[in-house]
Each structure stands twice: as C-alpha cells, then as structure tokens.
mmCIF file of C-alpha atoms in Angstrom:
data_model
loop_
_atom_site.group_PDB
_atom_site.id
_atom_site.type_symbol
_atom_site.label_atom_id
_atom_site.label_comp_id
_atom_site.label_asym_id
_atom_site.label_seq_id
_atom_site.Cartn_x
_atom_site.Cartn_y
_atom_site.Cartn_z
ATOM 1 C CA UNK B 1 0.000 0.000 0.000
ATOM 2 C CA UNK B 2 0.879 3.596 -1.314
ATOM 3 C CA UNK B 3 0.133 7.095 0.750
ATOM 4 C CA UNK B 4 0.075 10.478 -1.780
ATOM 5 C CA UNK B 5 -0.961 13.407 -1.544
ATOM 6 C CA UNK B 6 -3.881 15.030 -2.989
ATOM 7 C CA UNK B 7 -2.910 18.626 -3.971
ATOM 8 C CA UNK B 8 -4.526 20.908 -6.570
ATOM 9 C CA UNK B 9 -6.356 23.855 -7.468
ATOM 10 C CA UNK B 10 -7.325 23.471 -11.757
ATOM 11 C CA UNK B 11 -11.140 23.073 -12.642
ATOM 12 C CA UNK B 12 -11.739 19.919 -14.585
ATOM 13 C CA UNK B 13 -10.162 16.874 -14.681
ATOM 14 C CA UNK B 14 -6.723 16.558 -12.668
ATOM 15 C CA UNK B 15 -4.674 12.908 -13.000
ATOM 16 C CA UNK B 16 -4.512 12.043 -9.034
ATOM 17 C CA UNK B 17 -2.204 9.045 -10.467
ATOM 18 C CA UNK B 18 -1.308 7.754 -13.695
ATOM 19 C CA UNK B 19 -2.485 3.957 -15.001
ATOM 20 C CA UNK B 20 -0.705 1.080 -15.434
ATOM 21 C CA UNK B 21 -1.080 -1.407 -18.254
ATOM 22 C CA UNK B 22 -2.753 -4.535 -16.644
ATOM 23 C CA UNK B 23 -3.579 -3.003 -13.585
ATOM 24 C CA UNK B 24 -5.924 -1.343 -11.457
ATOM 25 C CA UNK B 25 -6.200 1.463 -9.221
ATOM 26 C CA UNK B 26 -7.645 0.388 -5.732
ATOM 27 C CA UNK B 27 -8.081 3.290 -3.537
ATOM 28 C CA UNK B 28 -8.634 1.996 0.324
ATOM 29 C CA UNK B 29 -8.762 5.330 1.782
ATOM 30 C CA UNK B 30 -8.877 8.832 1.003
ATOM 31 C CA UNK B 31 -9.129 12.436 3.124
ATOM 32 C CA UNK B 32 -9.439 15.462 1.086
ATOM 33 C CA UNK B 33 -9.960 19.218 2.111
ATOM 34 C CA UNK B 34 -11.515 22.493 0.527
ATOM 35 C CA UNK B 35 -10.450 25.743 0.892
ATOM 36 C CA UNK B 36 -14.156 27.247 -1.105
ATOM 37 C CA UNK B 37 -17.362 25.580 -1.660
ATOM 38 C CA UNK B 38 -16.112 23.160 -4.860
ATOM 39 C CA UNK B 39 -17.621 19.563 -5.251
ATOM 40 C CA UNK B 40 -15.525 17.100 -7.008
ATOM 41 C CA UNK B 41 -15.846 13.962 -8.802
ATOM 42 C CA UNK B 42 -13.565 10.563 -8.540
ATOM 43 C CA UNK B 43 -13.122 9.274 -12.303
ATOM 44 C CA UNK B 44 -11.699 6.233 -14.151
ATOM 45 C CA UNK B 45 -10.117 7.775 -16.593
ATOM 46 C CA UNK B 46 -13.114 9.651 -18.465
ATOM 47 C CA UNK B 47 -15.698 8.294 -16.519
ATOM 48 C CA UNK B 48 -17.295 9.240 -12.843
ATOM 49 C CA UNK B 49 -16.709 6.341 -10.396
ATOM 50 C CA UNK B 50 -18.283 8.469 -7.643
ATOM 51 C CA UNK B 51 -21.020 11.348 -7.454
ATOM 52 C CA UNK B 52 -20.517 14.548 -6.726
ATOM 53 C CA UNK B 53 -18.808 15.020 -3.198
ATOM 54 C CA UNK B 54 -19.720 18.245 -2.126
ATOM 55 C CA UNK B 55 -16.957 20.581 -0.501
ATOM 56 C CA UNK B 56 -18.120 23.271 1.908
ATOM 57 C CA UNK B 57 -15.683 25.722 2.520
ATOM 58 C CA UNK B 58 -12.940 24.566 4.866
ATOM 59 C CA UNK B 59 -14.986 21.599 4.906
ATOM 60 C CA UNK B 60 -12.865 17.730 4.973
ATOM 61 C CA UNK B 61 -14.565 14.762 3.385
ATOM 62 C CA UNK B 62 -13.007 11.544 5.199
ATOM 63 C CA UNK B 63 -13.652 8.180 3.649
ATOM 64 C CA UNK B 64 -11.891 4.530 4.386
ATOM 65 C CA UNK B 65 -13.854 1.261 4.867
ATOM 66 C CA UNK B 66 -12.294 -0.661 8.193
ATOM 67 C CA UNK B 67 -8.812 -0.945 8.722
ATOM 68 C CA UNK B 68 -9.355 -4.647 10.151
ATOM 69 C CA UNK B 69 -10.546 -6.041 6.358
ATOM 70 C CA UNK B 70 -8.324 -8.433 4.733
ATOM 71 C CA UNK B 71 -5.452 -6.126 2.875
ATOM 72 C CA UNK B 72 -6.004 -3.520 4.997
ATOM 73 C CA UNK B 73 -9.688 -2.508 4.011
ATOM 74 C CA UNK B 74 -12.379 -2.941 1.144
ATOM 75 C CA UNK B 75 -11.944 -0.287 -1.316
ATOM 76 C CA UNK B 76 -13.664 2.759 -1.460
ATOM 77 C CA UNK B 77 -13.082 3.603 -4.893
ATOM 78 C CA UNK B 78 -11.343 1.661 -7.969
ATOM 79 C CA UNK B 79 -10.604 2.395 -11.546
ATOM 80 C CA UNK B 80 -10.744 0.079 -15.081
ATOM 81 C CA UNK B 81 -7.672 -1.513 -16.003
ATOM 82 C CA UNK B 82 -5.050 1.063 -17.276
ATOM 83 C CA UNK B 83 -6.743 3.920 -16.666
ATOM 84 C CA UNK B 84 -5.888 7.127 -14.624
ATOM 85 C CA UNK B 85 -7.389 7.756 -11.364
ATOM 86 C CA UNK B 86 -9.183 11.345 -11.698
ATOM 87 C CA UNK B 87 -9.982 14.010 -9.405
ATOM 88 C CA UNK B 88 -12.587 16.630 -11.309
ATOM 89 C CA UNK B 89 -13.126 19.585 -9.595
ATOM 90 C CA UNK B 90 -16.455 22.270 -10.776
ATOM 91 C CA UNK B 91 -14.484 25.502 -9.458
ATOM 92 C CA UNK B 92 -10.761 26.555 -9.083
ATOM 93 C CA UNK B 93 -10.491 26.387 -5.709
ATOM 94 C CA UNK B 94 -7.512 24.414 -3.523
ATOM 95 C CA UNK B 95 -8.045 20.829 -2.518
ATOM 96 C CA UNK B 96 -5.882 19.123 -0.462
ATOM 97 C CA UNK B 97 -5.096 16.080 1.474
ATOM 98 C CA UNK B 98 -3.900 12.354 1.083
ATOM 99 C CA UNK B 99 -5.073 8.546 -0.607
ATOM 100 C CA UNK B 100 -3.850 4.999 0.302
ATOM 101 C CA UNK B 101 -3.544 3.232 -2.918
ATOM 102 C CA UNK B 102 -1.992 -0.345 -4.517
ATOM 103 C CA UNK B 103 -2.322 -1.011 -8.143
ATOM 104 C CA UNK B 104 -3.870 -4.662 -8.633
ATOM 105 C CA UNK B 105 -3.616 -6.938 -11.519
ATOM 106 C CA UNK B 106 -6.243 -7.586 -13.782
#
C-alpha cells in the first residue's frame, strides 16, 4: 500500500495518479480538504466512479472502509484496467489532502 498526496487547485479533470497497463487502481482510503465551496468527482479515466462530493468551505470529506478487512480494508473507490485515477473539480479552488492506494492486476 501507497500514501500520496492530494494537492490541486485546476477546474476539470486533474490525473490524481497515472495507469498502469494490466492493472488497477484500488483506492482503500482517502481524506481530502476544501479551501471554497467546490464539489468534485472521482473518475476512471473519463468516466465518474463516484457522485458529486460536495466541498463546503474549509470543509474535509473523510472516507476509508475498516482498517481490520483483509489487505487492509475494502476499497472505497477503484478504476478500469489502465486507466488514470481522476480528481474533477467544478471551481478553481484548492483541494488538499492524502489517498492509500496499490495497483492490482487484472
């Protein structure tokens, strides 16, 4: 398992991490932060994997599925094979935080 940080402030699509031939993005847990009212939207690649999460201003979103699962947790979000792992935001406002990741084989 893999800890990065989520860090950016561009409307639209922003690659959170890149895709891997073969492989999957699982995403176990994830914490992210707004400094304006923003929603944003998880994506495989092109398409939404997640509705909008709506951002209040200084507002934190924290999401993980039980640490005491096998491997750590169930995932909480997961992309197609190859494919980026997306983080779409509706306004150009700062979002921050951090994601525990693995890639997976198909």
């Amino acid at each position: 398992m893999n800890v990065i940080k989520v860090n950016t402030s561009t409307i639209g699509d922003n690659v959170v991490l890149p895709g891997i031939a073969n492989r999957k993005i699982r995403v176990l847990a994830y914490m992210i932060t707004s400094v304006a009212q923003n929603y944003v939207v998880w994506k495989s690649g092109s398409t939404a994997i997640s509705g909008n999460v709506y951002m209040p201003a200084y507002g934190n979103i924290v999401i993980h599925m039980g640490d005491l699962w096998p491997a750590g947790g169930l995932p909480v979000l997961e992309t197609a094979i190859g494919e980026d792992l997306v983080i779409s935001l509706n306004a150009a406002t700062a979002i921050g935080g951090h994601l525990t990741y693995y890639y997976i084989g198909a």
